[in-house]
Coordinates of C-alpha atoms in Angstrom, one line a residue:
A1 CA 44.3 -22.9 -58.4
L2 CA 47.9 -22.4 -59.7
G3 CA 47.4 -18.7 -59.8
T4 CA 50.7 -17.0 -61.0
L5 CA 52.9 -20.0 -60.1
T6 CA 55.2 -20.7 -63.2
N7 CA 58.6 -21.9 -64.5
T8 CA 59.1 -21.8 -68.2
N9 CA 61.1 -25.1 -68.0
Y10 CA 58.2 -26.9 -66.2
T11 CA 54.9 -28.3 -67.1
L12 CA 53.0 -27.7 -63.8
S13 CA 50.3 -30.0 -62.6
L14 CA 48.3 -29.2 -59.4
V15 CA 47.4 -31.8 -56.8
P16 CA 43.8 -31.0 -55.8
E17 CA 43.6 -29.3 -52.4
N18 CA 41.3 -26.8 -50.6
F19 CA 41.9 -23.8 -48.4
S20 CA 39.4 -23.7 -45.5
I21 CA 37.8 -20.7 -43.8
T22 CA 36.5 -21.8 -40.4
P23 CA 33.9 -19.9 -38.4
L24 CA 35.2 -17.2 -36.1
A25 CA 34.6 -17.9 -32.4
V26 CA 32.5 -15.0 -31.1
T27 CA 31.3 -14.4 -27.6
V28 CA 28.0 -12.7 -27.1
N29 CA 27.9 -10.7 -23.8
P30 CA 24.4 -9.7 -22.9
D31 CA 24.1 -6.3 -21.1
V32 CA 22.8 -6.3 -17.5
Q33 CA 19.2 -5.2 -17.8
A34 CA 16.1 -5.1 -15.6
K35 CA 12.5 -3.9 -15.7
A36 CA 9.9 -3.1 -13.1
Y37 CA 7.1 -5.6 -12.7
G38 CA 4.2 -4.9 -15.1
T39 CA 6.2 -2.8 -17.5
A40 CA 7.2 -3.8 -21.1
D41 CA 10.5 -5.6 -21.7
P42 CA 13.3 -3.5 -23.1
T43 CA 15.3 -4.7 -26.1
L44 CA 17.9 -7.2 -24.9
T45 CA 21.1 -5.5 -25.9
Y46 CA 24.6 -7.1 -26.0
S47 CA 28.2 -6.7 -27.1
L48 CA 30.3 -9.1 -29.3
S49 CA 33.9 -10.0 -28.7
A50 CA 36.4 -12.1 -30.7
T51 CA 40.2 -12.5 -31.4
S52 CA 39.7 -10.5 -34.6
S53 CA 40.0 -6.9 -35.6
A54 CA 37.1 -7.3 -38.0
T55 CA 33.8 -5.4 -37.2
L56 CA 31.5 -8.0 -35.7
T57 CA 27.8 -8.1 -36.7
T58 CA 24.9 -10.4 -36.1
T59 CA 21.3 -10.6 -37.1
G60 CA 18.3 -11.6 -35.0
S61 CA 17.8 -11.0 -31.3
L62 CA 18.3 -12.5 -27.9
T63 CA 15.4 -14.0 -25.9
R64 CA 14.8 -14.7 -22.2
A65 CA 13.1 -17.4 -20.2
V66 CA 9.3 -16.9 -20.0
G67 CA 7.8 -15.2 -17.0
E68 CA 6.4 -11.9 -15.7
D69 CA 6.7 -12.3 -11.9
V70 CA 9.6 -10.7 -9.9
G71 CA 12.8 -12.8 -10.3
D72 CA 15.7 -13.5 -12.6
Y73 CA 15.2 -15.0 -16.1
V74 CA 18.0 -16.6 -18.1
I75 CA 19.0 -14.9 -21.3
A76 CA 19.3 -17.2 -24.4
L77 CA 20.8 -16.7 -27.9
G78 CA 17.3 -16.7 -29.4
T79 CA 17.5 -16.0 -33.1
L80 CA 20.9 -14.3 -32.9
T81 CA 23.1 -15.6 -35.7
N82 CA 25.9 -15.1 -38.3
T83 CA 26.8 -18.0 -40.5
N84 CA 30.5 -17.1 -40.3
Y85 CA 30.5 -17.2 -36.5
T86 CA 30.4 -19.8 -33.8
L87 CA 28.5 -18.0 -31.1
T88 CA 29.1 -18.6 -27.4
L89 CA 26.8 -16.9 -24.9
S90 CA 28.1 -15.4 -21.7
Q91 CA 25.7 -16.3 -18.9
E92 CA 23.5 -13.5 -17.9
N93 CA 20.0 -13.0 -16.4
F94 CA 17.3 -10.5 -17.2
S95 CA 15.8 -9.2 -13.9
I96 CA 12.2 -8.2 -13.1
I97 CA 12.2 -6.0 -10.0
P98 CA 9.3 -5.2 -7.7
L99 CA 7.0 -2.3 -8.9
A100 CA 7.0 0.6 -6.5
V101 CA 3.3 1.0 -5.4
T102 CA 1.9 3.6 -3.0
V103 CA -1.0 2.6 -0.8
T104 CA -3.2 5.6 0.0
P105 CA -5.7 4.8 2.8
D106 CA -9.1 6.5 2.5
T107 CA -10.0 9.1 5.1
L108 CA -12.4 7.3 7.4
T109 CA -14.1 7.9 10.8
K110 CA -16.3 6.1 13.1
V111 CA -18.4 7.2 16.1
Y112 CA -17.2 6.0 19.5
G113 CA -18.8 2.6 20.3
E114 CA -19.4 1.6 16.7
L115 CA -17.7 -1.2 14.8
D116 CA -14.7 -0.3 12.7
P117 CA -15.4 0.3 9.0
V118 CA -13.4 -1.7 6.5
L119 CA -10.1 0.2 5.9
T120 CA -10.3 1.0 2.2
Y121 CA -7.5 2.4 0.1
S122 CA -6.3 3.2 -3.4
L123 CA -3.1 2.0 -5.2
R124 CA -0.9 4.1 -7.4
A125 CA 2.2 3.3 -9.5
A126 CA 4.1 4.4 -12.6
S127 CA 2.5 1.6 -14.6
S128 CA -0.5 1.2 -16.7
A129 CA -1.1 -2.3 -15.3
T130 CA -4.1 -3.1 -13.2
L131 CA -2.9 -3.0 -9.5
T132 CA -4.1 -5.6 -7.1
T133 CA -3.2 -6.7 -3.6
T134 CA -4.3 -9.3 -1.0
G135 CA -4.8 -8.9 2.7
S136 CA -6.0 -5.8 4.6
L137 CA -4.8 -2.7 6.4
T138 CA -4.7 -2.5 10.1
R139 CA -4.8 0.4 12.6
A140 CA -3.2 1.2 15.9
A141 CA -5.1 -0.4 18.9
G142 CA -7.6 1.7 20.8
D143 CA -11.3 2.6 21.1
D144 CA -11.4 5.9 22.8
V145 CA -11.9 9.2 20.9
G146 CA -8.8 10.1 18.9
D147 CA -6.7 9.4 15.8
Y148 CA -5.2 6.0 15.2
A149 CA -2.4 5.5 12.7
I150 CA -3.2 3.1 9.8
G151 CA -0.6 0.4 9.0
L152 CA 0.0 -1.9 6.0
G153 CA -1.2 -4.9 8.1
T154 CA -1.3 -8.0 5.9
L155 CA -1.6 -6.1 2.6
T156 CA 0.8 -7.6 0.1
N157 CA 1.7 -8.5 -3.5
T158 CA 5.0 -10.3 -4.0
N159 CA 5.5 -8.3 -7.2
Y160 CA 5.2 -4.9 -5.4
S161 CA 7.3 -2.8 -3.1
L162 CA 4.6 -1.2 -1.0
T163 CA 4.9 2.3 0.5
L164 CA 2.1 3.6 2.8
A165 CA 0.9 7.1 2.6
P166 CA 0.3 8.3 6.2
E167 CA -3.4 8.3 7.3
N168 CA -5.4 7.9 10.5
L169 CA -8.7 6.3 11.4
S170 CA -10.5 8.9 13.5
I171 CA -12.9 8.0 16.4
T172 CA -15.3 10.8 17.0
P173 CA -17.4 11.5 20.1
L174 CA -20.7 9.8 20.5
A175 CA -23.7 12.2 20.7
V176 CA -25.4 11.5 24.0
T177 CA -28.5 13.2 25.4
V178 CA -28.7 13.6 29.2
T179 CA -32.4 13.7 30.3
P180 CA -32.7 14.9 33.9
D181 CA -35.5 13.3 35.9
A182 CA -38.3 15.6 37.0
L183 CA -37.6 16.1 40.7
T184 CA -39.0 18.4 43.4
K185 CA -38.4 19.1 47.1
T186 CA -40.4 20.9 49.7
Y187 CA -39.1 24.3 50.8
G188 CA -36.7 24.0 53.7
T189 CA -35.7 20.3 53.0
S190 CA -32.5 19.0 51.5
D191 CA -32.0 18.6 47.8
S192 CA -32.4 15.1 46.4
T193 CA -29.7 13.7 44.1
L194 CA -30.3 14.9 40.6
T195 CA -30.9 11.7 38.6
Y196 CA -31.0 11.3 34.9
S197 CA -31.1 8.9 31.9
L198 CA -28.8 8.7 28.9
S199 CA -29.8 8.1 25.3
A200 CA -27.8 7.7 22.1
T201 CA -28.0 6.1 18.7
S202 CA -25.7 3.3 19.9
S203 CA -26.2 -0.2 21.4
A204 CA -23.3 0.3 23.7
T205 CA -23.8 0.6 27.4
L206 CA -23.7 4.3 28.3
T207 CA -21.7 5.4 31.3
I208 CA -20.7 8.7 32.8
T209 CA -19.0 10.3 35.7
G210 CA -19.8 13.4 37.8
S211 CA -23.1 14.9 38.7
L212 CA -25.8 17.4 37.5
T213 CA -26.2 20.7 39.2
R214 CA -29.0 23.3 39.4
V215 CA -29.3 27.0 39.6
V216 CA -28.7 28.3 43.2
G217 CA -31.7 29.1 45.3
E218 CA -33.8 27.9 48.1
D219 CA -37.1 29.8 47.7
V220 CA -40.1 28.2 46.1
G221 CA -39.8 28.1 42.3
D222 CA -38.2 26.3 39.4
Y223 CA -34.4 26.1 39.1
A224 CA -32.8 25.1 35.7
I225 CA -30.8 21.9 35.8
A226 CA -27.3 22.1 34.3
L227 CA -24.7 19.4 33.2
G228 CA -22.5 20.3 36.2
T229 CA -19.5 18.0 36.3
L230 CA -21.2 15.3 34.3
T231 CA -18.7 14.1 31.7
N232 CA -17.3 11.3 29.5
T233 CA -14.4 12.2 27.2
N234 CA -15.9 9.9 24.5
Y235 CA -19.2 11.7 24.5
T236 CA -20.6 15.0 23.2
L237 CA -23.2 15.7 25.8
S238 CA -26.5 17.5 25.1
L239 CA -28.8 18.4 28.0
A240 CA -32.6 18.1 27.7
P241 CA -34.1 21.1 29.4
E242 CA -35.5 20.3 32.9
N243 CA -36.1 22.2 36.1
F244 CA -35.8 21.2 39.8
S245 CA -38.8 22.5 41.6
I246 CA -39.1 23.7 45.2
T247 CA -42.7 23.6 46.4
P248 CA -44.2 25.4 49.3
L249 CA -44.0 24.0 52.8
A250 CA -47.4 23.3 54.3
V251 CA -47.6 25.3 57.5

């Protein structure tokens, strides 16, 4: 329009023309953000920049590529808009990082000579998501009585960072009963070897070292048999009561 343009000596005519306002070029800079696997997405925040001193505003929100496994997901403009702007998006990813999960093995034992129990465990994390893993725990090698450290073995979940709480599988002694054979000798003769049998609630072959002893004495009578040096570090030995008898010499 002519506005205030004038000259009292002129009759002014305006040639039609328009003044154009073009969109402002605005760059959207997503903030670097991440979440732990299994937790809710945060709001995708961002900053705006342009060659203008005007306050920059937009409506709508950014989006990201679909997915919930650990990895990087490209951020997109989504519904972000301002009809007065030409929006350009700076490339940025939203990261899903592994969830910190503690594996706590259950306290388990087995008796020497038995098969190992399944190494069970519980999972704990700062997440309300249901926790799952594949694979199984292992333990240090060995079958003698003692404590054997449990390891993560093949336990895994690609979305977890697993930490193992220290725990052992304990092998406890096998309860073995020593039953001496009923033996005698005639007064004045040499002692026979004190033989015995072994019994336990185990299908394993029972072995032992050392020998039984008896109460000292050479007169006619009954002499209690004792464990003596009989031993196996993997057994808890119990002795069935039995005597060694010395009978009179026929003269």
